[in-house]
Steps between C-alpha positions, in 0.01 A plus 500: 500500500689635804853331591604474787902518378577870512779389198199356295325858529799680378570659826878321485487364864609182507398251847737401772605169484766302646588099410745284669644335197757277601654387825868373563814429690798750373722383740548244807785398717561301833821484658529281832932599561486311853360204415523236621637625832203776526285216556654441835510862624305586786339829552202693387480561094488875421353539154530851330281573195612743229228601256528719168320602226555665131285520178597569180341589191499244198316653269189769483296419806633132560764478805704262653492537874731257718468452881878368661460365825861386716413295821820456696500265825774495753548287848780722689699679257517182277290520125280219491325563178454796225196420263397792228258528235426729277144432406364693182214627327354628151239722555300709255433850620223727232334798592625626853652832558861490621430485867216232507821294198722539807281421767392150285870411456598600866300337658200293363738325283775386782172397672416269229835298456555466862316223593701328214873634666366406836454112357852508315633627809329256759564196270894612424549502890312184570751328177751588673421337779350713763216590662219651268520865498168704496486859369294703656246713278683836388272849476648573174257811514655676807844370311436712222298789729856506660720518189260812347517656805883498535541587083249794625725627850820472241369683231397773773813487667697565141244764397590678852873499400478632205 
């Protein structure tokens, strides 16, 4: 009888697979250091969005990846709030070389807990009493395209001094 598990037929390859196996807030702050006098500024609301990423290994193919995200709104030059969360993942990573591993955790796993830092986000903000604030969907793919591209121009750029 033919199987269709290479590892079954003694060949030692083992199949790709990747499980999400648990899903979590690491960290989460809001900070509103105006309030309540930030409720009676006047002015457009500048929001800046910082967004990092880092995994790291637990144990033999299972890796903990977390996704911070930092939205910061200003009126004028005034904070009005800082909300952060650092939204995190297990994940379960068998059978990929290293650069399809580091592709998964660089970007298809930051893809995955997003949507969940995007709702911690949107309801910290509208807690604290201000308008709802909507992330916009993030190309984690070009993200990480970016970041291997960059690790690729500075490894070039050392090998050239060298």
């Amino acid at each position: 009888m033919a199987s269709s598990n290479g590892a079954a037929d003694g060949q030692g390859t083992a199949q790709a697979q990747l499980n999400l196996q648990r899903i979590y807030i690491k960290d989460v702050s809001f900070e509103a250091p105006g309030a309540p006098q930030v409720f009676q500024e006047q002015g457009q609301p500048n929001v800046e969005l910082n967004l990092s990423q880092r995994a790291n290994a637990l144990g033999p193919d299972v890796y903990e990846v977390v996704l911070s995200i930092t939205a910061t709104c200003k009126v004028g030059d005034k904070t009005a709030y800082l909300a952060e969360v650092q939204q995190a993942g297990i994940f379960g990573v068998v059978g990929f070389d290293d650069a399809s591993r580091n592709a998964i955790l660089g970007s298809y796993c930051p893809n995955a807990l997003f949507p969940y830092a995007r709702q911690v986000i949107s309801d910290l903000v509208q807690s604290g009493g201000f308008p709802p604030l909507f992330l916009q969907p993030i190309n984690f793919d070009a993200l990480y395209a970016e970041q291997v591209r960059r690790q690729a121009e500075g490894a070039g750029a050392q090998a050239a001094n060298a």
